[in-house]
Amino acid sequence: MVDSPLTTLWEHWELVRTPGVYISYNHMWSGGPLTLLSQYVAGISPLEAGYTLFQVMPRMGPLRHIEATVASVRGAIELTLDRKEGVFNMDVRVPETTQALLAVPRAGESVQLNGRVAWRAGAASAELPPGVTFIDADAEYVRFRVPAGRWQAQSR
């Protein structure tokens, strides 16, 4: 099971490929927590059918590092989150033909997207990366709508 390319825990120990034999590759005792972790802790959740638009709004609690991959019909959504003293890093892959609402946790008064200042001291930058729209900011998050691609956000 550990060496398998499958990404969940199986219902049976052996990989059965016999026609007519029922087998699940995502047993419910791990399927429920996996959904909770990806949607609520990592914060990846669909906003439109088929993940055409999805949200990344992490709620890390005391965790300092999270890696998550969510398989969608439009491709894998890959996410890495790191939090250190005064700095939060988010690296997310947004599949082709999708868009994401990124809610970047505030670690200070500045947010960069792909190395460019996107928000500082309560105001969005006049020169956001191409295709990026500033949505809003509150005491916890700074939100942007981003197109397909790889996005690296840093809050400090």
mmCIF file of C-alpha atoms in Angstrom:
data_model
loop_
_atom_site.group_PDB
_atom_site.id
_atom_site.type_symbol
_atom_site.label_atom_id
_atom_site.label_comp_id
_atom_site.label_asym_id
_atom_site.label_seq_id
_atom_site.Cartn_x
_atom_site.Cartn_y
_atom_site.Cartn_z
ATOM 1 C CA MET A 1 0.000 0.000 0.000
ATOM 2 C CA VAL A 2 2.784 2.451 0.877
ATOM 3 C CA ASP A 3 4.581 1.925 -2.454
ATOM 4 C CA SER A 4 1.367 2.226 -4.492
ATOM 5 C CA PRO A 5 0.713 5.305 -6.653
ATOM 6 C CA LEU A 6 -2.786 5.499 -5.144
ATOM 7 C CA THR A 7 -3.175 8.403 -2.727
ATOM 8 C CA THR A 8 -5.605 7.023 -0.142
ATOM 9 C CA LEU A 9 -5.794 3.983 2.131
ATOM 10 C CA TRP A 10 -7.523 0.975 0.591
ATOM 11 C CA GLU A 11 -10.482 -0.924 1.939
ATOM 12 C CA HIS A 12 -8.608 -4.222 1.389
ATOM 13 C CA TRP A 13 -4.932 -5.015 1.871
ATOM 14 C CA GLU A 14 -4.439 -6.564 -1.552
ATOM 15 C CA LEU A 15 -4.951 -4.786 -4.861
ATOM 16 C CA VAL A 16 -7.713 -6.827 -6.551
ATOM 17 C CA ARG A 17 -8.419 -6.374 -10.246
ATOM 18 C CA THR A 18 -10.835 -9.257 -10.753
ATOM 19 C CA PRO A 19 -13.902 -8.339 -12.857
ATOM 20 C CA GLY A 20 -17.038 -8.294 -10.736
ATOM 21 C CA VAL A 21 -15.144 -8.029 -7.451
ATOM 22 C CA TYR A 22 -16.005 -4.948 -5.410
ATOM 23 C CA ILE A 23 -13.123 -3.001 -3.945
ATOM 24 C CA SER A 24 -12.754 0.561 -2.781
ATOM 25 C CA TYR A 25 -9.468 2.441 -2.887
ATOM 26 C CA ASN A 26 -10.712 5.016 -0.382
ATOM 27 C CA HIS A 27 -12.001 3.405 2.778
ATOM 28 C CA MET A 28 -14.458 5.590 4.668
ATOM 29 C CA TRP A 29 -12.465 5.592 7.902
ATOM 30 C CA SER A 30 -9.799 7.596 6.089
ATOM 31 C CA GLY A 31 -12.001 9.224 3.437
ATOM 32 C CA GLY A 32 -13.884 11.443 5.890
ATOM 33 C CA PRO A 33 -10.800 12.845 7.608
ATOM 34 C CA LEU A 34 -9.051 13.309 4.243
ATOM 35 C CA THR A 35 -11.947 15.465 3.046
ATOM 36 C CA LEU A 36 -11.970 17.459 6.275
ATOM 37 C CA LEU A 37 -8.217 18.040 6.117
ATOM 38 C CA SER A 38 -8.173 19.114 2.464
ATOM 39 C CA GLN A 39 -11.280 21.341 2.639
ATOM 40 C CA TYR A 40 -10.971 22.863 6.086
ATOM 41 C CA VAL A 41 -7.331 22.726 7.184
ATOM 42 C CA ALA A 42 -5.608 23.153 3.803
ATOM 43 C CA GLY A 43 -8.695 25.129 2.739
ATOM 44 C CA ILE A 44 -9.159 23.798 -0.818
ATOM 45 C CA SER A 45 -12.876 23.768 -1.673
ATOM 46 C CA PRO A 46 -14.929 24.112 -4.870
ATOM 47 C CA LEU A 47 -16.953 27.278 -5.402
ATOM 48 C CA GLU A 48 -18.352 26.191 -8.780
ATOM 49 C CA ALA A 49 -19.124 22.780 -10.269
ATOM 50 C CA GLY A 50 -16.104 20.837 -11.458
ATOM 51 C CA TYR A 51 -13.702 23.142 -9.609
ATOM 52 C CA THR A 52 -13.973 25.694 -12.433
ATOM 53 C CA LEU A 53 -13.597 28.171 -9.583
ATOM 54 C CA PHE A 54 -12.218 27.005 -6.249
ATOM 55 C CA GLN A 55 -11.031 28.586 -3.039
ATOM 56 C CA VAL A 56 -7.822 28.165 -1.079
ATOM 57 C CA MET A 57 -8.466 29.499 2.425
ATOM 58 C CA PRO A 58 -6.242 27.651 4.906
ATOM 59 C CA ARG A 59 -7.056 27.299 8.588
ATOM 60 C CA MET A 60 -3.790 25.854 9.865
ATOM 61 C CA GLY A 61 -4.383 26.104 13.597
ATOM 62 C CA PRO A 62 -1.082 25.235 15.309
ATOM 63 C CA LEU A 63 0.339 23.471 12.213
ATOM 64 C CA ARG A 64 3.411 25.033 10.626
ATOM 65 C CA HIS A 65 3.594 23.043 7.356
ATOM 66 C CA ILE A 66 0.918 21.485 5.135
ATOM 67 C CA GLU A 67 1.137 19.773 1.750
ATOM 68 C CA ALA A 68 -2.081 18.788 -0.013
ATOM 69 C CA THR A 69 -3.118 17.610 -3.460
ATOM 70 C CA VAL A 70 -6.777 17.534 -4.457
ATOM 71 C CA ALA A 71 -7.708 15.652 -7.622
ATOM 72 C CA SER A 72 -10.314 17.589 -9.583
ATOM 73 C CA VAL A 73 -11.866 16.821 -12.960
ATOM 74 C CA ARG A 74 -9.758 19.681 -14.350
ATOM 75 C CA GLY A 75 -6.449 18.482 -12.921
ATOM 76 C CA ALA A 76 -4.556 18.273 -9.665
ATOM 77 C CA ILE A 77 -4.658 21.239 -7.303
ATOM 78 C CA GLU A 78 -1.339 21.193 -5.461
ATOM 79 C CA LEU A 79 -0.725 23.247 -2.340
ATOM 80 C CA THR A 80 2.171 23.784 0.060
ATOM 81 C CA LEU A 81 1.814 26.020 3.112
ATOM 82 C CA ASP A 82 4.608 27.099 5.456
ATOM 83 C CA ARG A 83 4.396 29.352 8.469
ATOM 84 C CA LYS A 84 7.403 30.677 10.356
ATOM 85 C CA GLU A 85 7.811 33.544 12.784
ATOM 86 C CA GLY A 86 6.267 36.559 11.019
ATOM 87 C CA VAL A 87 6.199 34.963 7.534
ATOM 88 C CA PHE A 88 3.554 32.864 5.758
ATOM 89 C CA ASN A 89 4.251 31.156 2.398
ATOM 90 C CA MET A 90 1.651 29.622 0.076
ATOM 91 C CA ASP A 91 2.562 27.788 -3.142
ATOM 92 C CA VAL A 92 -0.434 26.647 -5.206
ATOM 93 C CA ARG A 93 -0.855 25.121 -8.654
ATOM 94 C CA VAL A 94 -4.118 26.202 -10.306
ATOM 95 C CA PRO A 95 -5.015 23.780 -13.156
ATOM 96 C CA GLU A 96 -5.693 24.943 -16.715
ATOM 97 C CA THR A 97 -9.283 26.103 -17.390
ATOM 98 C CA THR A 98 -9.783 26.991 -13.713
ATOM 99 C CA GLN A 99 -9.442 30.027 -11.485
ATOM 100 C CA ALA A 100 -8.856 30.265 -7.758
ATOM 101 C CA LEU A 101 -9.732 32.614 -4.952
ATOM 102 C CA LEU A 102 -6.616 32.723 -2.796
ATOM 103 C CA ALA A 103 -7.157 33.813 0.786
ATOM 104 C CA VAL A 104 -3.628 34.545 1.990
ATOM 105 C CA PRO A 105 -3.384 34.549 5.794
ATOM 106 C CA ARG A 106 -2.035 37.843 7.094
ATOM 107 C CA ALA A 107 1.312 37.559 8.834
ATOM 108 C CA GLY A 108 1.974 41.297 8.623
ATOM 109 C CA GLU A 109 1.219 44.305 6.456
ATOM 110 C CA SER A 110 2.483 43.055 3.075
ATOM 111 C CA VAL A 111 1.552 40.303 0.587
ATOM 112 C CA GLN A 112 3.571 39.369 -2.490
ATOM 113 C CA LEU A 113 2.331 37.255 -5.407
ATOM 114 C CA ASN A 114 5.045 35.612 -7.506
ATOM 115 C CA GLY A 115 7.603 38.002 -6.049
ATOM 116 C CA ARG A 116 5.644 41.209 -6.722
ATOM 117 C CA VAL A 117 4.043 43.338 -4.016
ATOM 118 C CA ALA A 118 0.287 42.811 -4.400
ATOM 119 C CA TRP A 119 -0.971 44.370 -1.170
ATOM 120 C CA ARG A 120 0.640 46.611 1.434
ATOM 121 C CA ALA A 121 -0.651 48.471 4.490
ATOM 122 C CA GLY A 122 -4.315 48.064 3.605
ATOM 123 C CA ALA A 123 -4.182 48.789 -0.133
ATOM 124 C CA ALA A 124 -3.824 46.667 -3.259
ATOM 125 C CA SER A 125 -0.925 47.383 -5.572
ATOM 126 C CA ALA A 126 -1.674 49.268 -8.784
ATOM 127 C CA GLU A 127 0.519 46.730 -10.612
ATOM 128 C CA LEU A 128 -0.866 43.298 -9.809
ATOM 129 C CA PRO A 129 0.450 40.322 -11.789
ATOM 130 C CA PRO A 130 -1.421 39.756 -15.092
ATOM 131 C CA GLY A 131 -4.872 38.221 -14.626
ATOM 132 C CA VAL A 132 -4.950 38.835 -10.858
ATOM 133 C CA THR A 133 -7.824 40.718 -9.222
ATOM 134 C CA PHE A 134 -7.731 42.017 -5.648
ATOM 135 C CA ILE A 135 -10.954 41.016 -3.855
ATOM 136 C CA ASP A 136 -10.683 42.314 -0.281
ATOM 137 C CA ALA A 137 -8.774 42.170 2.988
ATOM 138 C CA ASP A 138 -9.806 41.747 6.596
ATOM 139 C CA ALA A 139 -8.019 41.086 9.880
ATOM 140 C CA GLU A 140 -7.253 37.453 8.893
ATOM 141 C CA TYR A 141 -6.874 37.234 5.103
ATOM 142 C CA VAL A 142 -6.005 39.140 1.942
ATOM 143 C CA ARG A 143 -7.981 37.724 -1.014
ATOM 144 C CA PHE A 144 -7.157 37.599 -4.711
ATOM 145 C CA ARG A 145 -8.705 35.934 -7.750
ATOM 146 C CA VAL A 146 -5.991 34.284 -9.861
ATOM 147 C CA PRO A 147 -5.970 32.467 -13.218
ATOM 148 C CA ALA A 148 -4.472 29.054 -13.987
ATOM 149 C CA GLY A 149 -0.774 28.672 -13.260
ATOM 150 C CA ARG A 150 1.575 28.418 -10.337
ATOM 151 C CA TRP A 151 1.165 31.058 -7.648
ATOM 152 C CA GLN A 152 3.530 31.775 -4.805
ATOM 153 C CA ALA A 153 2.177 34.079 -2.134
ATOM 154 C CA GLN A 154 4.116 35.433 0.794
ATOM 155 C CA SER A 155 2.700 37.419 3.682
ATOM 156 C CA ARG A 156 4.959 39.254 6.117
#
